[in-house]
Amino acid sequence: MQALISAKELHALLDQQNVKLLDASISFQIPSESKKITDKWIPNTYRFDYDNDFCLPDTSLPHMMPTEAGFNASAQKLGLNNEDLIIVYDNSGTLASPRGWWMLKAMGHENVKVLNGGLPAWIEAGLPVVDSLAKPEQLGNFAGKLNKNAFLDANAVLEYSNNCSAHIVDARSRARFFGEVPEPREGLRSGHIPNSLCLPFQELLDNGYIKPNSELKQAFSELSLYNDNSIIFSCGSGVTACILLLAAHQLDLRNLSVYDGSWTEWGADCSLPITR
């Protein structure tokens, strides 16, 4: 199933009762991100907050995937149901929303899509907006089962790095990947995971839209990612890695995972090897 939906396609679905819209915008500024639209939403949008609600508590790492029970509880509180078609978007393009999409996919919810171009695309199409979020009126029945291979920890990534049994693809800029500039988060080493590849997420976007499949295919082909190996996507903190993963999904690539801690974890742990 293709993961993207256009503003026009979404507008045609809004009257359906089982359609749920989620704002998965993130508070911090992503590199090269356009200005966030923080005071407008598509009508009947609920807040999918993976910094405070859909996250793992009691960890210093940001927006980590919660436990199965934790995710289900938050989803039910938000009024999500197993039978819903869920559309995820963000307020500055297609940047943070793929993370929300992948979290739902990881919980086994297949009927989920990303609004390509996000809220700016909706506004550009001249479609209606409101100035407040919707509030759930009742608990939902969402009950997902977590795919433990969807998000990997540092130990698993280290093993894949050592034996080269999977592709590890980093969504950060080449300057960060090669350790030519300091990391934006304090206290992190510069460089990359040994035996990993670099595919900056910006190269898969065009003015906030995911590029057409033909262009995505070229980017993935240049890294020789078309084989049977699993692909693990990494970035700064597990958000923009999901842009790459969504693109891979669009190309029907399989066995896809995100290194959840990403460079925020790897760069801070001096026991883990780095390459420049």
mmCIF file of N, CA and C in Angstrom, residues 154-217:
data_model
loop_
_atom_site.group_PDB
_atom_site.id
_atom_site.type_symbol
_atom_site.label_atom_id
_atom_site.label_comp_id
_atom_site.label_asym_id
_atom_site.label_seq_id
_atom_site.Cartn_x
_atom_site.Cartn_y
_atom_site.Cartn_z
ATOM 1 N N ALA A 154 20.878 0.031 20.086
ATOM 2 C CA ALA A 154 22.289 0.173 19.718
ATOM 3 C C ALA A 154 22.992 -1.173 19.605
ATOM 4 N N ASN A 155 22.667 -2.113 20.466
ATOM 5 C CA ASN A 155 23.326 -3.423 20.417
ATOM 6 C C ASN A 155 23.050 -4.140 19.105
ATOM 7 N N ALA A 156 21.808 -4.079 18.650
ATOM 8 C CA ALA A 156 21.460 -4.719 17.383
ATOM 9 C C ALA A 156 22.174 -4.040 16.223
ATOM 10 N N VAL A 157 22.206 -2.705 16.232
ATOM 11 C CA VAL A 157 22.862 -1.971 15.148
ATOM 12 C C VAL A 157 24.359 -2.245 15.143
ATOM 13 N N LEU A 158 24.962 -2.327 16.323
ATOM 14 C CA LEU A 158 26.391 -2.633 16.408
ATOM 15 C C LEU A 158 26.692 -3.991 15.788
ATOM 16 N N GLU A 159 25.849 -4.964 16.050
ATOM 17 C CA GLU A 159 26.061 -6.297 15.478
ATOM 18 C C GLU A 159 25.955 -6.258 13.957
ATOM 19 N N TYR A 160 24.948 -5.556 13.447
ATOM 20 C CA TYR A 160 24.811 -5.428 11.989
ATOM 21 C C TYR A 160 25.998 -4.678 11.390
ATOM 22 N N SER A 161 26.480 -3.666 12.099
ATOM 23 C CA SER A 161 27.634 -2.903 11.617
ATOM 24 C C SER A 161 28.884 -3.772 11.563
ATOM 25 N N ASN A 162 29.068 -4.603 12.571
ATOM 26 C CA ASN A 162 30.265 -5.447 12.632
ATOM 27 C C ASN A 162 30.287 -6.523 11.561
ATOM 28 N N ASN A 163 29.125 -7.129 11.302
ATOM 29 C CA ASN A 163 29.125 -8.240 10.340
ATOM 30 C C ASN A 163 28.609 -7.856 8.957
ATOM 31 N N CYS A 164 28.263 -6.559 8.776
ATOM 32 C CA CYS A 164 27.827 -6.050 7.463
ATOM 33 C C CYS A 164 26.682 -6.871 6.874
ATOM 34 N N SER A 165 25.782 -7.332 7.727
ATOM 35 C CA SER A 165 24.678 -8.174 7.267
ATOM 36 C C SER A 165 23.423 -7.373 6.941
ATOM 37 N N ALA A 166 23.486 -6.054 7.087
ATOM 38 C CA ALA A 166 22.374 -5.178 6.716
ATOM 39 C C ALA A 166 22.949 -3.842 6.262
ATOM 40 N N HIS A 167 22.205 -3.143 5.429
ATOM 41 C CA HIS A 167 22.572 -1.778 5.082
ATOM 42 C C HIS A 167 22.183 -0.862 6.240
ATOM 43 N N ILE A 168 23.080 0.018 6.637
ATOM 44 C CA ILE A 168 22.772 1.062 7.618
ATOM 45 C C ILE A 168 22.871 2.390 6.881
ATOM 46 N N VAL A 169 21.768 3.124 6.820
ATOM 47 C CA VAL A 169 21.712 4.342 6.010
ATOM 48 C C VAL A 169 21.393 5.531 6.912
ATOM 49 N N ASP A 170 22.243 6.536 6.859
ATOM 50 C CA ASP A 170 22.178 7.708 7.732
ATOM 51 C C ASP A 170 21.543 8.870 6.974
ATOM 52 N N ALA A 171 20.517 9.480 7.565
ATOM 53 C CA ALA A 171 19.782 10.567 6.915
ATOM 54 C C ALA A 171 20.365 11.950 7.192
ATOM 55 N N ARG A 172 21.412 12.040 8.009
ATOM 56 C CA ARG A 172 22.003 13.345 8.311
ATOM 57 C C ARG A 172 22.756 13.896 7.100
ATOM 58 N N SER A 173 23.130 15.153 7.186
ATOM 59 C CA SER A 173 23.892 15.773 6.104
ATOM 60 C C SER A 173 25.251 15.103 5.955
ATOM 61 N N ARG A 174 25.847 15.247 4.793
ATOM 62 C CA ARG A 174 27.176 14.660 4.569
ATOM 63 C C ARG A 174 28.219 15.292 5.482
ATOM 64 N N ALA A 175 28.079 16.587 5.760
ATOM 65 C CA ALA A 175 29.040 17.250 6.646
ATOM 66 C C ALA A 175 28.999 16.643 8.045
ATOM 67 N N ARG A 176 27.817 16.333 8.534
ATOM 68 C CA ARG A 176 27.706 15.684 9.848
ATOM 69 C C ARG A 176 28.176 14.233 9.763
ATOM 70 N N PHE A 177 27.799 13.550 8.710
ATOM 71 C CA PHE A 177 28.169 12.146 8.534
ATOM 72 C C PHE A 177 29.685 11.969 8.559
ATOM 73 N N PHE A 178 30.398 12.856 7.882
ATOM 74 C CA PHE A 178 31.860 12.745 7.805
ATOM 75 C C PHE A 178 32.572 13.499 8.931
ATOM 76 N N GLY A 179 31.828 14.016 9.886
ATOM 77 C CA GLY A 179 32.429 14.665 11.038
ATOM 78 C C GLY A 179 33.106 15.979 10.725
ATOM 79 N N GLU A 180 32.632 16.664 9.687
ATOM 80 C CA GLU A 180 33.253 17.924 9.278
ATOM 81 C C GLU A 180 32.700 19.124 10.047
ATOM 82 N N VAL A 181 31.564 18.935 10.702
ATOM 83 C CA VAL A 181 30.954 20.006 11.495
ATOM 84 C C VAL A 181 30.532 19.423 12.841
ATOM 85 N N PRO A 182 30.428 20.256 13.863
ATOM 86 C CA PRO A 182 29.967 19.753 15.166
ATOM 87 C C PRO A 182 28.500 19.326 15.092
ATOM 88 N N GLU A 183 28.144 18.404 15.934
ATOM 89 C CA GLU A 183 26.746 17.996 16.040
ATOM 90 C C GLU A 183 25.928 19.114 16.702
ATOM 91 N N PRO A 184 24.669 19.297 16.283
ATOM 92 C CA PRO A 184 23.855 20.361 16.893
ATOM 93 C C PRO A 184 23.536 20.119 18.365
ATOM 94 N N ARG A 185 23.528 18.858 18.777
ATOM 95 C CA ARG A 185 23.321 18.549 20.197
ATOM 96 C C ARG A 185 24.673 18.522 20.906
ATOM 97 N N GLU A 186 24.743 19.178 22.037
ATOM 98 C CA GLU A 186 25.998 19.231 22.783
ATOM 99 C C GLU A 186 26.377 17.853 23.315
ATOM 100 N N GLY A 187 27.677 17.628 23.398
ATOM 101 C CA GLY A 187 28.183 16.412 24.017
ATOM 102 C C GLY A 187 28.241 15.200 23.116
ATOM 103 N N LEU A 188 27.979 15.371 21.826
ATOM 104 C CA LEU A 188 28.015 14.238 20.903
ATOM 105 C C LEU A 188 29.286 14.266 20.064
ATOM 106 N N ARG A 189 29.867 13.105 19.867
ATOM 107 C CA ARG A 189 31.000 12.983 18.962
ATOM 108 C C ARG A 189 30.538 13.211 17.522
ATOM 109 N N SER A 190 31.488 13.498 16.655
ATOM 110 C CA SER A 190 31.177 13.693 15.238
ATOM 111 C C SER A 190 31.640 12.484 14.443
ATOM 112 N N GLY A 191 30.894 12.159 13.392
ATOM 113 C CA GLY A 191 31.244 11.026 12.543
ATOM 114 C C GLY A 191 30.023 10.189 12.250
ATOM 115 N N HIS A 192 30.254 8.887 11.989
ATOM 116 C CA HIS A 192 29.123 8.016 11.664
ATOM 117 C C HIS A 192 29.386 6.587 12.110
ATOM 118 N N ILE A 193 28.350 5.782 12.075
ATOM 119 C CA ILE A 193 28.448 4.365 12.423
ATOM 120 C C ILE A 193 29.310 3.667 11.378
ATOM 121 N N PRO A 194 30.290 2.861 11.782
ATOM 122 C CA PRO A 194 31.118 2.150 10.800
ATOM 123 C C PRO A 194 30.264 1.322 9.838
ATOM 124 N N ASN A 195 30.681 1.313 8.584
ATOM 125 C CA ASN A 195 30.015 0.559 7.509
ATOM 126 C C ASN A 195 28.617 1.075 7.184
ATOM 127 N N SER A 196 28.348 2.319 7.545
ATOM 128 C CA SER A 196 27.058 2.908 7.176
ATOM 129 C C SER A 196 27.210 3.773 5.930
ATOM 130 N N LEU A 197 26.071 4.085 5.312
ATOM 131 C CA LEU A 197 26.004 4.891 4.099
ATOM 132 C C LEU A 197 25.288 6.196 4.408
ATOM 133 N N CYS A 198 25.500 7.199 3.575
ATOM 134 C CA CYS A 198 24.879 8.502 3.790
ATOM 135 C C CYS A 198 23.885 8.809 2.668
ATOM 136 N N LEU A 199 22.661 9.102 3.050
ATOM 137 C CA LEU A 199 21.638 9.573 2.116
ATOM 138 C C LEU A 199 20.862 10.688 2.820
ATOM 139 N N PRO A 200 21.308 11.937 2.688
ATOM 140 C CA PRO A 200 20.638 13.037 3.390
ATOM 141 C C PRO A 200 19.158 13.115 3.026
ATOM 142 N N PHE A 201 18.327 13.255 4.035
ATOM 143 C CA PHE A 201 16.878 13.223 3.792
ATOM 144 C C PHE A 201 16.426 14.331 2.855
ATOM 145 N N GLN A 202 17.170 15.466 2.850
ATOM 146 C CA GLN A 202 16.784 16.586 1.987
ATOM 147 C C GLN A 202 16.788 16.197 0.511
ATOM 148 N N GLU A 203 17.596 15.195 0.155
ATOM 149 C CA GLU A 203 17.694 14.793 -1.246
ATOM 150 C C GLU A 203 16.469 14.020 -1.723
ATOM 151 N N LEU A 204 15.602 13.636 -0.796
ATOM 152 C CA LEU A 204 14.379 12.916 -1.159
ATOM 153 C C LEU A 204 13.157 13.827 -1.133
ATOM 154 N N LEU A 205 13.374 15.106 -0.847
ATOM 155 C CA LEU A 205 12.281 16.067 -0.743
ATOM 156 C C LEU A 205 12.405 17.152 -1.799
ATOM 157 N N ASP A 206 11.263 17.666 -2.220
ATOM 158 C CA ASP A 206 11.207 18.797 -3.140
ATOM 159 C C ASP A 206 10.192 19.790 -2.588
ATOM 160 N N ASN A 207 10.700 20.847 -1.976
ATOM 161 C CA ASN A 207 9.841 21.876 -1.392
ATOM 162 C C ASN A 207 8.842 21.290 -0.398
ATOM 163 N N GLY A 208 9.317 20.339 0.411
ATOM 164 C CA GLY A 208 8.476 19.753 1.446
ATOM 165 C C GLY A 208 7.679 18.541 1.022
ATOM 166 N N TYR A 209 7.729 18.184 -0.255
ATOM 167 C CA TYR A 209 7.034 17.009 -0.772
ATOM 168 C C TYR A 209 8.021 15.860 -0.977
ATOM 169 N N ILE A 210 7.581 14.638 -0.691
ATOM 170 C CA ILE A 210 8.375 13.476 -1.076
ATOM 171 C C ILE A 210 8.440 13.428 -2.595
ATOM 172 N N LYS A 211 9.613 13.226 -3.144
ATOM 173 C CA LYS A 211 9.790 13.211 -4.592
ATOM 174 C C LYS A 211 9.075 12.020 -5.238
ATOM 175 N N PRO A 212 8.844 12.080 -6.548
ATOM 176 C CA PRO A 212 8.228 10.947 -7.256
ATOM 177 C C PRO A 212 9.077 9.683 -7.128
ATOM 178 N N ASN A 213 8.421 8.546 -7.266
ATOM 179 C CA ASN A 213 9.109 7.266 -7.089
ATOM 180 C C ASN A 213 10.300 7.100 -8.016
ATOM 181 N N SER A 214 10.218 7.646 -9.230
ATOM 182 C CA SER A 214 11.332 7.503 -10.170
ATOM 183 C C SER A 214 12.595 8.155 -9.629
ATOM 184 N N GLU A 215 12.447 9.297 -8.962
ATOM 185 C CA GLU A 215 13.608 9.982 -8.390
ATOM 186 C C GLU A 215 14.082 9.299 -7.113
ATOM 187 N N LEU A 216 13.141 8.774 -6.336
ATOM 188 C CA LEU A 216 13.532 8.014 -5.146
ATOM 189 C C LEU A 216 14.329 6.783 -5.548
ATOM 190 N N LYS A 217 13.877 6.120 -6.584
ATOM 191 C CA LYS A 217 14.544 4.896 -7.036
ATOM 192 C C LYS A 217 15.981 5.181 -7.452
#
